[in-house]
PDB file of C-alpha atoms in Angstrom:
ATOM      1  CA  MET A 291     -12.693  -7.647  -5.396  1.00 97.00           C
ATOM      2  CA  ASP A 292      -9.197  -6.376  -6.189  1.00 99.00           C
ATOM      3  CA  PHE A 293      -7.166  -4.468  -3.609  1.00 99.00           C
ATOM      4  CA  VAL A 294      -4.438  -2.028  -4.660  1.00 99.00           C
ATOM      5  CA  VAL A 295      -1.944  -1.006  -1.970  1.00 98.00           C
ATOM      6  CA  GLY A 296      -0.173   2.090  -3.200  1.00 96.00           C
ATOM      7  CA  ALA A 297      -3.217   3.340  -5.100  1.00 97.00           C
ATOM      8  CA  THR A 298      -2.120   6.992  -5.169  1.00 96.00           C
ATOM      9  CA  GLY A 299       1.284   6.122  -6.644  1.00 94.00           C
ATOM     10  CA  THR A 300       2.044   6.199 -10.355  1.00 95.00           C
ATOM     11  CA  VAL A 301       1.857   2.448 -10.939  1.00 98.00           C
ATOM     12  CA  GLY A 302      -0.861   1.806  -8.377  1.00 98.00           C
ATOM     13  CA  GLY A 303      -3.048   4.524  -9.842  1.00 98.00           C
ATOM     14  CA  GLU A 304      -2.646   3.048 -13.327  1.00 98.00           C
ATOM     15  CA  ILE A 305      -3.567  -0.393 -11.968  1.00 99.00           C
ATOM     16  CA  CYS A 306      -6.754   1.067 -10.480  1.00 99.00           C
ATOM     17  CA  ALA A 307      -7.642   2.728 -13.777  1.00 98.00           C
ATOM     18  CA  LEU A 308      -7.088  -0.461 -15.783  1.00 99.00           C
ATOM     19  CA  LEU A 309      -9.033  -2.654 -13.362  1.00 99.00           C
ATOM     20  CA  THR A 310     -12.037  -0.313 -13.175  1.00 98.00           C
ATOM     21  CA  LYS A 311     -12.037  -0.055 -16.965  1.00 98.00           C
ATOM     22  CA  GLU A 312     -12.396  -3.844 -17.033  1.00 97.00           C
ATOM     23  CA  GLY A 313     -15.402  -3.553 -14.729  1.00 98.00           C
ATOM     24  CA  ARG A 314     -13.610  -4.965 -11.695  1.00 98.00           C
ATOM     25  CA  LYS A 315     -14.562  -3.941  -8.180  1.00 98.00           C
ATOM     26  CA  VAL A 316     -11.513  -2.207  -6.794  1.00 99.00           C
ATOM     27  CA  ARG A 317     -10.467  -1.216  -3.308  1.00 98.00           C
ATOM     28  CA  GLY A 318      -7.573   1.217  -2.994  1.00 98.00           C
ATOM     29  CA  LEU A 319      -5.431   2.020  -0.005  1.00 97.00           C
ATOM     30  CA  VAL A 320      -4.663   5.693   0.557  1.00 95.00           C
ATOM     31  CA  ARG A 321      -2.954   7.333   3.491  1.00 89.00           C
ATOM     32  CA  PRO A 322      -4.400  10.151   5.598  1.00 86.00           C
ATOM     33  CA  GLN A 323      -1.800  12.508   4.099  1.00 85.00           C
ATOM     34  CA  SER A 324      -2.282  11.328   0.487  1.00 90.00           C
ATOM     35  CA  ASP A 325      -2.698  14.007  -2.171  1.00 91.00           C
ATOM     36  CA  ALA A 326      -6.353  15.037  -2.190  1.00 93.00           C
ATOM     37  CA  GLY A 327      -6.389  15.343  -5.972  1.00 95.00           C
ATOM     38  CA  ARG A 328      -5.187  11.785  -6.456  1.00 95.00           C
ATOM     39  CA  VAL A 329      -7.731  10.481  -3.965  1.00 96.00           C
ATOM     40  CA  ALA A 330     -10.486  12.340  -5.804  1.00 97.00           C
ATOM     41  CA  GLU A 331      -9.370  10.752  -9.090  1.00 97.00           C
ATOM     42  CA  LEU A 332      -9.616   7.289  -7.531  1.00 97.00           C
ATOM     43  CA  LYS A 333     -13.120   7.986  -6.251  1.00 97.00           C
ATOM     44  CA  LYS A 334     -14.132   9.273  -9.682  1.00 97.00           C
ATOM     45  CA  LEU A 335     -13.007   5.919 -11.137  1.00 97.00           C
ATOM     46  CA  GLY A 336     -15.272   4.164  -8.674  1.00 98.00           C
ATOM     47  CA  VAL A 337     -12.523   2.870  -6.420  1.00 98.00           C
ATOM     48  CA  ASP A 338     -13.552   1.987  -2.852  1.00 97.00           C
ATOM     49  CA  VAL A 339     -11.036   4.143  -1.007  1.00 97.00           C
ATOM     50  CA  VAL A 340      -9.844   3.009   2.422  1.00 96.00           C
ATOM     51  CA  GLU A 341      -7.396   4.843   4.648  1.00 94.00           C
ATOM     52  CA  GLY A 342      -4.410   3.128   6.200  1.00 93.00           C
ATOM     53  CA  ASP A 343      -0.638   3.083   6.479  1.00 90.00           C
ATOM     54  CA  LEU A 344       1.733   0.153   6.034  1.00 91.00           C
ATOM     55  CA  LYS A 345       3.439   1.210   9.253  1.00 89.00           C
ATOM     56  CA  ASP A 346       0.246   0.317  11.149  1.00 89.00           C
ATOM     57  CA  SER A 347      -1.234  -3.155  10.635  1.00 90.00           C
ATOM     58  CA  ALA A 348      -4.554  -2.573  12.486  1.00 90.00           C
ATOM     59  CA  TRP A 349      -6.531  -1.904   9.301  1.00 92.00           C
ATOM     60  CA  MET A 350      -5.128  -4.782   7.228  1.00 94.00           C
ATOM     61  CA  ALA A 351      -7.401  -7.662   8.205  1.00 92.00           C
ATOM     62  CA  GLY A 352     -10.554  -5.695   7.431  1.00 94.00           C
ATOM     63  CA  ALA A 353      -9.221  -4.246   4.186  1.00 95.00           C
ATOM     64  CA  CYS A 354      -8.155  -7.685   2.894  1.00 96.00           C
ATOM     65  CA  LYS A 355     -11.530  -9.278   3.651  1.00 96.00           C
ATOM     66  CA  GLY A 356     -13.294 -10.419   0.502  1.00 97.00           C
ATOM     67  CA  VAL A 357     -10.262  -9.657  -1.696  1.00 98.00           C
ATOM     68  CA  GLU A 358      -9.380 -12.005  -4.560  1.00 99.00           C
ATOM     69  CA  ASN A 359      -6.312 -10.250  -5.993  1.00 99.00           C
ATOM     70  CA  LEU A 360      -3.906  -8.092  -4.007  1.00 99.00           C
ATOM     71  CA  TYR A 361      -1.673  -5.701  -5.935  1.00 99.00           C
ATOM     72  CA  THR A 362       1.006  -4.127  -3.791  1.00 98.00           C
ATOM     73  CA  THR A 363       3.216  -1.390  -5.190  1.00 98.00           C
ATOM     74  CA  ALA A 364       3.711   0.782  -2.093  1.00 94.00           C
ATOM     75  CA  SER A 365       7.232   1.891  -1.117  1.00 95.00           C
ATOM     76  CA  ALA A 366       8.961   4.508   0.969  1.00 92.00           C
ATOM     77  CA  LEU A 367      10.834   5.576  -2.200  1.00 90.00           C
ATOM     78  CA  PRO A 368      11.366   7.512  -4.346  1.00 80.00           C
ATOM     79  CA  VAL A 369      10.363  10.374  -2.025  1.00 76.00           C
ATOM     80  CA  PRO A 370       9.806   9.267   1.587  1.00 74.00           C
ATOM     81  CA  LYS A 371       7.021  11.043   3.429  1.00 77.00           C
ATOM     82  CA  GLU A 372       7.509  12.141   7.023  1.00 77.00           C
ATOM     83  CA  GLY A 373       7.952   9.112   9.253  1.00 79.00           C
ATOM     84  CA  ASP A 374       8.572   6.705   6.361  1.00 87.00           C
ATOM     85  CA  GLU A 375      11.541   4.351   6.518  1.00 94.00           C
ATOM     86  CA  ILE A 376      12.427   1.503   4.205  1.00 96.00           C
ATOM     87  CA  HIS A 377      12.485  -0.955   7.096  1.00 95.00           C
ATOM     88  CA  SER A 378       9.026   0.113   8.327  1.00 95.00           C
ATOM     89  CA  VAL A 379       7.271   0.375   4.951  1.00 95.00           C
ATOM     90  CA  ASP A 380       9.035  -1.853   2.421  1.00 96.00           C
ATOM     91  CA  LEU A 381       9.998  -4.560   4.919  1.00 97.00           C
ATOM     92  CA  ALA A 382       7.864  -4.755   8.073  1.00 96.00           C
ATOM     93  CA  GLY A 383       4.782  -3.177   6.489  1.00 96.00           C
ATOM     94  CA  GLN A 384       4.789  -5.440   3.448  1.00 97.00           C
ATOM     95  CA  LYS A 385       5.387  -8.529   5.621  1.00 98.00           C
ATOM     96  CA  ASN A 386       2.380  -7.655   7.759  1.00 96.00           C
ATOM     97  CA  LEU A 387       0.296  -7.115   4.625  1.00 98.00           C
ATOM     98  CA  ILE A 388       1.220 -10.544   3.238  1.00 98.00           C
ATOM     99  CA  ALA A 389       0.294 -12.189   6.540  1.00 97.00           C
ATOM    100  CA  ALA A 390      -3.046 -10.374   6.569  1.00 97.00           C
ATOM    101  CA  ALA A 391      -3.721 -11.376   2.959  1.00 98.00           C
ATOM    102  CA  LYS A 392      -3.048 -15.018   3.751  1.00 98.00           C
ATOM    103  CA  SER A 393      -5.301 -14.954   6.811  1.00 97.00           C
ATOM    104  CA  ALA A 394      -8.102 -13.320   4.807  1.00 97.00           C
ATOM    105  CA  GLY A 395      -7.959 -15.934   2.067  1.00 98.00           C
ATOM    106  CA  VAL A 396      -6.646 -13.704  -0.730  1.00 98.00           C
ATOM    107  CA  LYS A 397      -6.192 -15.816  -3.866  1.00 98.00           C
ATOM    108  CA  ASN A 398      -3.368 -13.951  -5.668  1.00 99.00           C
ATOM    109  CA  ILE A 399      -0.625 -11.505  -4.786  1.00 99.00           C
ATOM    110  CA  VAL A 400       1.006  -9.352  -7.472  1.00 99.00           C
ATOM    111  CA  TYR A 401       4.101  -7.624  -6.106  1.00 99.00           C
ATOM    112  CA  THR A 402       6.214  -5.044  -7.921  1.00 98.00           C
ATOM    113  CA  SER A 403       9.956  -5.375  -7.404  1.00 98.00           C
ATOM    114  CA  PHE A 404      13.069  -4.874  -9.557  1.00 98.00           C
ATOM    115  CA  PRO A 405      16.052  -6.883 -10.886  1.00 97.00           C
ATOM    116  CA  ARG A 406      19.040  -7.150  -8.562  1.00 96.00           C
ATOM    117  CA  TYR A 407      22.571  -8.526  -8.423  1.00 97.00           C
ATOM    118  CA  ASP A 408      23.464 -10.911  -5.590  1.00 96.00           C
ATOM    119  CA  ASP A 409      26.670  -9.047  -4.791  1.00 97.00           C
ATOM    120  CA  VAL A 410      25.094  -5.588  -4.577  1.00 98.00           C
ATOM    121  CA  HIS A 411      23.436  -5.009  -1.215  1.00 97.00           C
ATOM    122  CA  PHE A 412      21.429  -1.928  -0.251  1.00 98.00           C
ATOM    123  CA  PRO A 413      18.406  -1.380   2.016  1.00 98.00           C
ATOM    124  CA  LEU A 414      15.643  -1.263  -0.591  1.00 98.00           C
ATOM    125  CA  GLY A 415      17.054  -4.197  -2.537  1.00 98.00           C
ATOM    126  CA  ASP A 416      17.431  -6.282   0.610  1.00 98.00           C
ATOM    127  CA  ALA A 417      13.871  -5.429   1.639  1.00 98.00           C
ATOM    128  CA  LYS A 418      12.527  -6.415  -1.793  1.00 99.00           C
ATOM    129  CA  ASN A 419      14.408  -9.717  -1.593  1.00 98.00           C
ATOM    130  CA  ALA A 420      12.981 -10.448   1.872  1.00 98.00           C
ATOM    131  CA  ILE A 421       9.428  -9.705   0.724  1.00 99.00           C
ATOM    132  CA  GLU A 422       9.785 -11.859  -2.383  1.00 99.00           C
ATOM    133  CA  GLU A 423      10.831 -14.758  -0.156  1.00 99.00           C
ATOM    134  CA  ALA A 424       7.951 -14.099   2.258  1.00 98.00           C
ATOM    135  CA  ILE A 425       5.465 -14.158  -0.623  1.00 99.00           C
ATOM    136  CA  LYS A 426       6.878 -17.437  -1.922  1.00 99.00           C
ATOM    137  CA  ALA A 427       6.574 -18.976   1.542  1.00 98.00           C
ATOM    138  CA  SER A 428       3.040 -17.661   2.153  1.00 98.00           C
ATOM    139  CA  GLY A 429       1.203 -20.383   0.289  1.00 98.00           C
ATOM    140  CA  VAL A 430      -0.751 -17.752  -1.656  1.00 99.00           C
ATOM    141  CA  ASP A 431      -0.473 -17.831  -5.444  1.00 99.00           C
ATOM    142  CA  TYR A 432       1.668 -14.979  -6.675  1.00 99.00           C
ATOM    143  CA  THR A 433       3.421 -13.168  -9.465  1.00 99.00           C
ATOM    144  CA  ILE A 434       6.482 -11.119  -8.618  1.00 99.00           C
ATOM    145  CA  LEU A 435       7.249  -8.516 -11.279  1.00 98.00           C
ATOM    146  CA  GLN A 436      10.897  -7.476 -11.298  1.00 98.00           C
ATOM    147  CA  ALA A 437      10.393  -4.395 -13.424  1.00 98.00           C
ATOM    148  CA  SER A 438      13.282  -2.643 -15.124  1.00 98.00           C
ATOM    149  CA  PHE A 439      14.124   1.037 -14.744  1.00 98.00           C
ATOM    150  CA  PHE A 440      11.227   3.458 -15.249  1.00 98.00           C
ATOM    151  CA  ASN A 441      11.493   5.979 -18.092  1.00 98.00           C
ATOM    152  CA  GLU A 442       9.830   8.611 -15.930  1.00 97.00           C
ATOM    153  CA  THR A 443      12.516   8.357 -13.228  1.00 97.00           C
ATOM    154  CA  TRP A 444      15.733   7.172 -14.851  1.00 98.00           C
ATOM    155  CA  LEU A 445      15.449   9.455 -17.873  1.00 98.00           C
ATOM    156  CA  SER A 446      14.809  12.521 -15.721  1.00 98.00           C
ATOM    157  CA  ALA A 447      16.632  15.177 -13.765  1.00 98.00           C
ATOM    158  CA  ALA A 448      15.766  13.344 -10.510  1.00 96.00           C
ATOM    159  CA  VAL A 449      18.702  10.986 -11.069  1.00 97.00           C
ATOM    160  CA  GLY A 450      20.929  13.347 -13.039  1.00 98.00           C
ATOM    161  CA  PHE A 451      19.558  12.754 -16.548  1.00 98.00           C
ATOM    162  CA  ASP A 452      18.595  16.396 -17.016  1.00 98.00           C
ATOM    163  CA  TRP A 453      17.987  16.427 -20.748  1.00 98.00           C
ATOM    164  CA  ALA A 454      16.036  19.691 -20.544  1.00 98.00           C
ATOM    165  CA  SER A 455      19.128  21.577 -19.334  1.00 98.00           C
ATOM    166  CA  GLY A 456      21.426  19.653 -21.665  1.00 98.00           C
ATOM    167  CA  ALA A 457      23.493  17.914 -18.948  1.00 98.00           C
ATOM    168  CA  VAL A 458      22.968  14.196 -18.347  1.00 98.00           C
ATOM    169  CA  ARG A 459      24.651  11.654 -16.132  1.00 99.00           C
ATOM    170  CA  ILE A 460      24.829   8.071 -17.361  1.00 99.00           C
ATOM    171  CA  TYR A 461      25.677   5.293 -14.910  1.00 99.00           C
ATOM    172  CA  GLY A 462      28.367   2.944 -16.182  1.00 98.00           C
ATOM    173  CA  ASP A 463      30.041   3.275 -19.553  1.00 98.00           C
ATOM    174  CA  GLY A 464      26.625   3.580 -21.195  1.00 98.00           C
ATOM    175  CA  ASP A 465      26.992   0.517 -23.417  1.00 99.00           C
ATOM    176  CA  GLN A 466      25.097  -1.865 -21.114  1.00 99.00           C
ATOM    177  CA  LYS A 467      21.611  -3.013 -22.135  1.00 98.00           C
ATOM    178  CA  VAL A 468      18.575  -1.750 -20.200  1.00 98.00           C
ATOM    179  CA  ALA A 469      14.923  -2.482 -20.995  1.00 98.00           C
ATOM    180  CA  PHE A 470      13.649   0.915 -19.868  1.00 98.00           C
ATOM    181  CA  ILE A 471       9.922   0.708 -19.149  1.00 98.00           C
ATOM    182  CA  ALA A 472       7.019   3.133 -18.880  1.00 98.00           C
ATOM    183  CA  ALA A 473       5.287   3.096 -15.495  1.00 98.00           C
ATOM    184  CA  LYS A 474       1.908   2.552 -17.150  1.00 98.00           C
ATOM    185  CA  ASP A 475       3.301  -0.589 -18.792  1.00 99.00           C
ATOM    186  CA  VAL A 476       4.269  -2.023 -15.409  1.00 99.00           C
ATOM    187  CA  ALA A 477       0.609  -1.611 -14.474  1.00 99.00           C
ATOM    188  CA  LYS A 478      -0.407  -3.471 -17.633  1.00 99.00           C
ATOM    189  CA  TYR A 479       1.841  -6.379 -16.707  1.00 99.00           C
ATOM    190  CA  ALA A 480       0.394  -6.423 -13.203  1.00 99.00           C
ATOM    191  CA  VAL A 481      -3.240  -6.487 -14.303  1.00 99.00           C
ATOM    192  CA  ALA A 482      -2.457  -9.242 -16.832  1.00 99.00           C
ATOM    193  CA  SER A 483      -0.890 -11.489 -14.179  1.00 99.00           C
ATOM    194  CA  PRO A 484      -3.771 -13.094 -12.192  1.00 98.00           C
ATOM    195  CA  GLY A 485      -5.111 -16.047 -14.166  1.00 97.00           C
ATOM    196  CA  ASN A 486      -2.055 -16.097 -16.443  1.00 98.00           C
ATOM    197  CA  ALA A 487      -0.657 -19.636 -16.166  1.00 98.00           C
ATOM    198  CA  ALA A 488       2.657 -18.537 -17.682  1.00 98.00           C
ATOM    199  CA  VAL A 489       3.443 -16.352 -14.654  1.00 98.00           C
ATOM    200  CA  LYS A 490       1.677 -18.206 -11.833  1.00 98.00           C
ATOM    201  CA  ASN A 491       3.996 -18.564  -8.846  1.00 99.00           C
ATOM    202  CA  ARG A 492       6.882 -17.092 -10.788  1.00 98.00           C
ATOM    203  CA  VAL A 493       9.341 -14.229 -10.535  1.00 98.00           C
ATOM    204  CA  VAL A 494       9.224 -12.491 -13.913  1.00 98.00           C
ATOM    205  CA  LYS A 495      11.683  -9.875 -15.128  1.00 97.00           C
ATOM    206  CA  VAL A 496       9.785  -7.362 -17.250  1.00 98.00           C
ATOM    207  CA  GLY A 497      10.784  -4.326 -19.226  1.00 98.00           C
ATOM    208  CA  GLY A 498       9.882  -2.334 -22.258  1.00 97.00           C
ATOM    209  CA  PRO A 499       9.671  -3.847 -25.744  1.00 97.00           C
ATOM    210  CA  GLU A 500      13.399  -3.549 -26.381  1.00 96.00           C
ATOM    211  CA  SER A 501      16.702  -3.395 -24.558  1.00 97.00           C
ATOM    212  CA  VAL A 502      18.759  -0.344 -25.451  1.00 98.00           C
ATOM    213  CA  THR A 503      21.955   1.237 -24.173  1.00 99.00           C
ATOM    214  CA  PRO A 504      21.858   4.492 -22.196  1.00 99.00           C
ATOM    215  CA  ASN A 505      24.263   5.953 -24.772  1.00 99.00           C
ATOM    216  CA  ALA A 506      21.738   5.145 -27.499  1.00 99.00           C
ATOM    217  CA  VAL A 507      18.986   6.810 -25.479  1.00 99.00           C
ATOM    218  CA  ALA A 508      21.112   9.947 -25.173  1.00 99.00           C
ATOM    219  CA  LYS A 509      21.419   9.993 -28.954  1.00 98.00           C
ATOM    220  CA  MET A 510      17.618   9.759 -29.215  1.00 99.00           C
ATOM    221  CA  PHE A 511      17.324  12.970 -27.214  1.00 99.00           C
ATOM    222  CA  GLU A 512      19.944  14.639 -29.427  1.00 98.00           C
ATOM    223  CA  ALA A 513      18.074  13.502 -32.543  1.00 98.00           C
ATOM    224  CA  ALA A 514      14.973  15.132 -31.040  1.00 98.00           C
ATOM    225  CA  GLY A 515      16.811  18.458 -30.954  1.00 98.00           C
ATOM    226  CA  LYS A 516      18.184  18.292 -27.409  1.00 98.00           C
ATOM    227  CA  PRO A 517      21.995  18.565 -27.493  1.00 98.00           C
ATOM    228  CA  LEU A 518      23.545  16.908 -24.453  1.00 98.00           C
ATOM    229  CA  LYS A 519      26.740  17.070 -22.451  1.00 98.00           C
ATOM    230  CA  VAL A 520      27.171  13.526 -21.151  1.00 98.00           C
ATOM    231  CA  GLU A 521      28.944  12.589 -17.911  1.00 98.00           C
ATOM    232  CA  HIS A 522      29.576   8.975 -16.987  1.00 99.00           C
ATOM    233  CA  ALA A 523      29.541   7.730 -13.390  1.00 99.00           C
ATOM    234  CA  LEU A 524      31.432   4.440 -13.305  1.00 98.00           C
ATOM    235  CA  GLU A 525      30.656   1.608 -10.904  1.00 98.00           C
ATOM    236  CA  SER A 526      33.918   2.009  -9.003  1.00 98.00           C
ATOM    237  CA  ALA A 527      32.962   5.552  -8.002  1.00 98.00           C
ATOM    238  CA  LEU A 528      29.422   4.510  -7.150  1.00 99.00           C
ATOM    239  CA  GLN A 529      30.692   1.663  -4.965  1.00 98.00           C
ATOM    240  CA  GLU A 530      32.905   4.095  -3.099  1.00 98.00           C
ATOM    241  CA  GLN A 531      29.951   6.422  -2.491  1.00 98.00           C
ATOM    242  CA  LEU A 532      27.805   3.502  -1.357  1.00 98.00           C
ATOM    243  CA  ALA A 533      30.425   2.477   1.199  1.00 97.00           C
ATOM    244  CA  GLY A 534      30.381   6.009   2.654  1.00 97.00           C
ATOM    245  CA  ALA A 535      26.640   6.699   2.506  1.00 98.00           C
ATOM    246  CA  ASP A 536      25.043   7.381   5.879  1.00 95.00           C
ATOM    247  CA  ASN A 537      21.315   6.892   5.262  1.00 95.00           C
ATOM    248  CA  ASP A 538      19.111   4.193   3.751  1.00 96.00           C
ATOM    249  CA  VAL A 539      17.628   6.390   1.026  1.00 96.00           C
ATOM    250  CA  MET A 540      21.019   7.411  -0.386  1.00 97.00           C
ATOM    251  CA  LYS A 541      22.320   3.853  -0.053  1.00 98.00           C
ATOM    252  CA  SER A 542      19.316   2.573  -1.985  1.00 98.00           C
ATOM    253  CA  PHE A 543      19.646   5.076  -4.821  1.00 98.00           C
ATOM    254  CA  LEU A 544      23.342   4.275  -5.116  1.00 98.00           C
ATOM    255  CA  GLY A 545      22.552   0.563  -5.167  1.00 99.00           C
ATOM    256  CA  LEU A 546      20.104   1.146  -7.994  1.00 99.00           C
ATOM    257  CA  MET A 547      22.672   3.242  -9.848  1.00 99.00           C
ATOM    258  CA  ILE A 548      25.198   0.411  -9.575  1.00 99.00           C
ATOM    259  CA  THR A 549      22.561  -1.994 -10.855  1.00 98.00           C
ATOM    260  CA  ILE A 550      21.710   0.073 -13.915  1.00 99.00           C
ATOM    261  CA  SER A 551      25.430   0.581 -14.580  1.00 99.00           C
ATOM    262  CA  ARG A 552      25.680  -3.180 -15.168  1.00 98.00           C
ATOM    263  CA  GLY A 553      22.448  -3.556 -17.145  1.00 98.00           C
ATOM    264  CA  ASP A 554      19.178  -5.074 -15.975  1.00 97.00           C
ATOM    265  CA  GLY A 555      19.367  -8.628 -17.356  1.00 92.00           C
ATOM    266  CA  VAL A 556      15.790  -8.479 -18.641  1.00 95.00           C
ATOM    267  CA  ASP A 557      14.956 -10.929 -21.449  1.00 94.00           C
ATOM    268  CA  THR A 558      12.401  -8.865 -23.350  1.00 93.00           C
ATOM    269  CA  ALA A 559      11.446 -11.772 -25.624  1.00 93.00           C
ATOM    270  CA  ALA A 560      10.614 -13.981 -22.652  1.00 92.00           C
ATOM    271  CA  ALA A 561       8.490 -11.245 -21.087  1.00 93.00           C
ATOM    272  CA  ARG A 562       6.588 -10.724 -24.343  1.00 93.00           C
ATOM    273  CA  ALA A 563       5.981 -14.494 -24.614  1.00 96.00           C
ATOM    274  CA  ALA A 564       4.516 -14.577 -21.112  1.00 97.00           C
ATOM    275  CA  TYR A 565       2.370 -11.494 -21.762  1.00 98.00           C
ATOM    276  CA  PRO A 566       1.552 -11.614 -25.495  1.00 97.00           C
ATOM    277  CA  ASN A 567      -1.319  -9.132 -25.270  1.00 96.00           C
ATOM    278  CA  VAL A 568       0.442  -6.389 -23.332  1.00 98.00           C
ATOM    279  CA  GLU A 569       1.200  -3.415 -25.570  1.00 97.00           C
ATOM    280  CA  LEU A 570       4.396  -1.624 -24.593  1.00 98.00           C
ATOM    281  CA  THR A 571       5.916   1.819 -25.099  1.00 98.00           C
ATOM    282  CA  LYS A 572       9.256   2.100 -26.879  1.00 98.00           C
ATOM    283  CA  VAL A 573      11.858   4.402 -25.370  1.00 98.00           C
ATOM    284  CA  GLY A 574      11.898   6.396 -28.594  1.00 98.00           C
ATOM    285  CA  GLU A 575       8.164   7.021 -28.264  1.00 98.00           C
ATOM    286  CA  PHE A 576       8.677   8.263 -24.706  1.00 98.00           C
ATOM    287  CA  VAL A 577      11.485  10.581 -25.807  1.00 98.00           C
ATOM    288  CA  LYS A 578       9.426  11.988 -28.666  1.00 98.00           C
ATOM    289  CA  ARG A 579       6.476  12.659 -26.375  1.00 98.00           C
ATOM    290  CA  ILE A 580       8.358  14.513 -23.645  1.00 98.00           C
ATOM    291  CA  THR A 581      10.530  16.563 -26.016  1.00 98.00           C
ATOM    292  CA  SER A 582       7.810  17.678 -28.433  1.00 94.00           C
TER     293      SER A 582
END
C-alpha cells in the first residue's frame, strides 16, 4: 500500500495517477474542504480516499497502518486555505506524520522539498529544513527530493512572469542557471524513488533535463510570438522587502525569489544518472505547449 499525503495537489495527484497506473494500491489523504472534482478524479483512479488534516494528528495512526511507501507533498503554500499556517502544516503537521509513519512501520518516506541557501532564512525554508532533519533521524528509509522551481508557478503571472500580458518580472540579473521542472516530472522522480539504491537515504536535488537562464526562457517566449517587457528584481531589493515583510506567506515567497535569483544549484547530470528512466520535459516544450 502506498499513501499519498497531498493527494489533491498538483504533484500529489500526479503521484496517485502514476502509482495506480502501475497497479499499486494507493491511499490518498484529502481534506474535508478539498475540491470535490479532484476528489472524484482520485476515486475514479481507484484511490482509497481518506479524510484528514495535517493540523490534526488523530487520523494519522490509522491512515499509516499497512503502508509501505509514504509520499508527502502537502504544504500550506502556494495558496493557504482558511486556518492554514506554515508552522501548523509544513512543520508541526509533517513532524506528526513522520512520527505516525515510524510507529506504523512504514518502510519508505518520499518527501518533496526544494533547494535552499544556508544564509537565506524564511518560514517555509526553515520548516522544510526541520522536516528533512526529522526524516533523517526517524530511522525510516527515505528519499528527500529537493525539486527546482516549477514551470507552472515560476513561469506564470502568479509570481510576476505574466507572459500573456507581455510584462514579466525576472528575479536576479537573469543570467543565473535554473533547472526549471514540470510538476508532473517531480511526481515521476517521487514514484521512481522507493527501491532505487542510488537515492536510498539521500537528499537529491532534481530539476528538468537542462539548466537554463531566466533570460533565455524569456527569449523562448518571444520566439513563440510573445513579445515581452522584462523587469529585473535584484536580490538587494528582495532582501530589503524580506526584512520588512510582516507575514509568513510573504516572507516565504520572498525567500524563494531570493533563492531563484541566485540559481538553484541543481546538477542535472547527477539527477539523470540517479533516475535514468525518468523522462523529463524541456522548458522549451512547456513554453511551446502553453503559447500555442
